[in-house]
CSV table of C-alpha atoms in Angstrom, one decimal:
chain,number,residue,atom,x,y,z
A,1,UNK,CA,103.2,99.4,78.8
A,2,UNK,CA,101.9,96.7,81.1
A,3,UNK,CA,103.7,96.1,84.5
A,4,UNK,CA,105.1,92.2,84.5
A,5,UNK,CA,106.5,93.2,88.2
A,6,UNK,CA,104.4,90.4,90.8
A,7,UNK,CA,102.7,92.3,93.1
A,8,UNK,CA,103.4,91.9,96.6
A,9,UNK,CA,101.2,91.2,99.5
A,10,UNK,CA,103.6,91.7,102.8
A,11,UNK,CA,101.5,92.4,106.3
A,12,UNK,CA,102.9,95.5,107.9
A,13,UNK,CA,103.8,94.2,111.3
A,14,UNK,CA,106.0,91.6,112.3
A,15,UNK,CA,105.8,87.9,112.5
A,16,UNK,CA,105.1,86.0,116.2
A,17,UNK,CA,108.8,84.4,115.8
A,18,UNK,CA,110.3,87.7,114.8
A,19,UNK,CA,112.8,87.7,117.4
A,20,UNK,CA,113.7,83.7,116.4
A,21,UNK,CA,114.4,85.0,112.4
A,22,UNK,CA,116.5,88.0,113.3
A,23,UNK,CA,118.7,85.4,115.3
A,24,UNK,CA,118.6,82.8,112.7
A,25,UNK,CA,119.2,85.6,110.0
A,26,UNK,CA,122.5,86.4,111.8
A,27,UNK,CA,123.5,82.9,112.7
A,28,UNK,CA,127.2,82.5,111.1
A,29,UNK,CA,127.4,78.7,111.0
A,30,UNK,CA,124.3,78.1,109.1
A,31,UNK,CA,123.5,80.0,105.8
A,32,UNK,CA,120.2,78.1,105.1
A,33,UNK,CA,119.0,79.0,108.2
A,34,UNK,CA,120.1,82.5,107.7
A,35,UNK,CA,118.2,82.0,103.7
A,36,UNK,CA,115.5,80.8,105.3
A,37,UNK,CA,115.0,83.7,107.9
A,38,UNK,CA,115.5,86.1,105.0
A,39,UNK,CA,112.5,84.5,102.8
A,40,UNK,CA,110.1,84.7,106.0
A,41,UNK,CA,111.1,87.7,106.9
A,42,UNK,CA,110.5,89.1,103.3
A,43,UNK,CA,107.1,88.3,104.2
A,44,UNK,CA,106.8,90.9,106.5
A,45,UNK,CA,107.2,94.4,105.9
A,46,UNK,CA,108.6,96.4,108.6
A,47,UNK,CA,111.1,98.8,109.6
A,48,UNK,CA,113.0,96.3,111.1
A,49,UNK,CA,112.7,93.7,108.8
A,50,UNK,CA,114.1,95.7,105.8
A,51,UNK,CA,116.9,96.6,108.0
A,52,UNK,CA,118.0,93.0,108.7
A,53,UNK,CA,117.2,92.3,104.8
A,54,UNK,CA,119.8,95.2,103.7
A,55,UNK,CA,122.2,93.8,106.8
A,56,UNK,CA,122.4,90.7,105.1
A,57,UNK,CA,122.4,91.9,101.3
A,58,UNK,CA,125.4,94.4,102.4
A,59,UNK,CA,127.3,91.6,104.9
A,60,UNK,CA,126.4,88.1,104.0
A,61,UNK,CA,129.4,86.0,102.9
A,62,UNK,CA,127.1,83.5,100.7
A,63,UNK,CA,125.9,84.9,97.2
A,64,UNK,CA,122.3,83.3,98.0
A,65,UNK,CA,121.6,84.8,101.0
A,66,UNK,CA,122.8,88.2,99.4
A,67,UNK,CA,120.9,87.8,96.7
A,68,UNK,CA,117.6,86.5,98.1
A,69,UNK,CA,118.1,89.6,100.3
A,70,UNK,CA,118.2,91.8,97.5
A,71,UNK,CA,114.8,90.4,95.6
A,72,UNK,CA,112.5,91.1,98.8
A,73,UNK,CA,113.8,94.3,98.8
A,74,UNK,CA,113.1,95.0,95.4
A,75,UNK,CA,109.9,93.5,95.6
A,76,UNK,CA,109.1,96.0,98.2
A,77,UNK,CA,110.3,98.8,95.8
A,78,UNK,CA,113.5,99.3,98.1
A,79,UNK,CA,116.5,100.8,97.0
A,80,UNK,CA,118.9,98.2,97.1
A,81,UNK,CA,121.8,97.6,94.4
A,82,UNK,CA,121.9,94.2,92.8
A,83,UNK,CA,125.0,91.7,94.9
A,84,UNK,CA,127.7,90.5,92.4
A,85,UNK,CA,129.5,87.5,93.2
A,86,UNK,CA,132.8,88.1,94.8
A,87,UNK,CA,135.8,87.1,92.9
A,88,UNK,CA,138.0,86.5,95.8
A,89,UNK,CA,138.6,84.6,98.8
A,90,UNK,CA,134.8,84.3,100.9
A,91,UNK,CA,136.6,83.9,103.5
A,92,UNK,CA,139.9,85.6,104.5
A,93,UNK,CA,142.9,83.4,104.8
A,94,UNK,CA,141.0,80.7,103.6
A,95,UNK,CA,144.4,78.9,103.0
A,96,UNK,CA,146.4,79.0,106.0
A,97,UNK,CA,142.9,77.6,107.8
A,98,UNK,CA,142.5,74.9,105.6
A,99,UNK,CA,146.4,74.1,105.9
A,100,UNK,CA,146.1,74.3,109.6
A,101,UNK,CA,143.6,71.5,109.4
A,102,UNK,CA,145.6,69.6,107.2
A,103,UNK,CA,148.2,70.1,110.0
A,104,UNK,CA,146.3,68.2,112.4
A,105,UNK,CA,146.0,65.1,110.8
A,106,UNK,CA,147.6,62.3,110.2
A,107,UNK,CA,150.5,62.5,106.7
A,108,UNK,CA,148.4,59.4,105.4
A,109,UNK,CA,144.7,61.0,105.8
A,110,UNK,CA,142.1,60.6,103.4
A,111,UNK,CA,140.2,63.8,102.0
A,112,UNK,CA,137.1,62.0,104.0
A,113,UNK,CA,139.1,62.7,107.2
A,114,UNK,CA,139.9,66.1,106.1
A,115,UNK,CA,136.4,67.1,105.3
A,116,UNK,CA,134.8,65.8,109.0
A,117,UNK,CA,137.7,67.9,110.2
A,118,UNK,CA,137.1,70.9,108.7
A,119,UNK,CA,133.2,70.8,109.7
A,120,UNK,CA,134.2,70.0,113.2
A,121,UNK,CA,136.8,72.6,113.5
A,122,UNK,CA,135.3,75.3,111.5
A,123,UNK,CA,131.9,74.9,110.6
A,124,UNK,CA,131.7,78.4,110.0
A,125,UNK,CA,134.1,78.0,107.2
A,126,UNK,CA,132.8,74.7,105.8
A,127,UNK,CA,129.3,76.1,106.1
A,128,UNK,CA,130.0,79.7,104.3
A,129,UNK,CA,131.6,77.8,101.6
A,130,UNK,CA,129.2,75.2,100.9
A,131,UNK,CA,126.6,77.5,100.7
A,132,UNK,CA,129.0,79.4,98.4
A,133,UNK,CA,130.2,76.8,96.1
A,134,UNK,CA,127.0,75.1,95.9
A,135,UNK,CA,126.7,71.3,93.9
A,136,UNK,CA,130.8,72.7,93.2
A,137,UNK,CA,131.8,72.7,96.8
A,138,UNK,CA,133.3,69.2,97.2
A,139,UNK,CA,135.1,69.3,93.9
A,140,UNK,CA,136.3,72.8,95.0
A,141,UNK,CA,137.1,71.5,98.9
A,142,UNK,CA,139.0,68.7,97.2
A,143,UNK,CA,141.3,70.5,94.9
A,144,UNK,CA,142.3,73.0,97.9
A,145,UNK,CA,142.9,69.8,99.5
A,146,UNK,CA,144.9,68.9,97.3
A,147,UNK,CA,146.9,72.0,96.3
A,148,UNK,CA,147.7,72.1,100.7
């Protein structure tokens, strides 16, 4: 049977910005960045870079990052199990901080107004969720919105 797996060139130390990656990898507010770190870093095989890949395979709250995570790992024939997309809340209490940003507006506010508010108030929540939701996230914001 032929093997269809892509073989992997990785060097085994680490990278010259290593210490800049493993800060953006665990950056909260930004989960490109954070996607970003985890595709350079999967460039690199290392002790420490396999621990920061399972880190944010195991904690990530945005499904890419998780699962970009999890293909370097496999790639490096890792044992890592495969991240399913959480069916509840990404963030907990997800309503009572959107409602408390509602809150702080205006009665007659637009969902504009609500949105800048969010990002400046919580762009650890706006961000996680974006990343989460994807091309769905202002459809999604807006119906929470909505629903407050």
């Amino acid at each position: 049977m032929e093997n269809t797996e892509p073989e992997v060139n990785v060097a085994s130390d680490l990278p010259e910005n290593y210490n800049e990656l493993k800060n953006a990898a665990n950056r909260t507010a930004n989960w490109r960045e954070r996607l970003e770190a985890v595709e350079q870093l999967g460039q690199w095989k290392s002790q420490q870079s396999i621990d920061i890949l399972k880190h944010r395979l195991h904690t990530d709250p945005v499904f890419q990052v998780q699962e970009a995570a999890y293909e370097k790992l496999k790639a490096w024939g890792e044992d890592a199990l495969q991240p399913v997309r959480s069916k509840y809340d990404v963030v907990k209490g997800i309503q009572k901080i959107l409602l408390r940003v509602k809150k702080s507006l205006p009665r007659d506010h637009s969902y504009e107004e609500f949105k800048e508010k969010l990002k400046k108030m919580r762009i650890d929540v706006y961000d996680t969720y974006e990343g989460d939701k994807g091309a769905d996230f202002d459809a999604w914001l807006e119906g929470m919105w909505k629903s407050l």
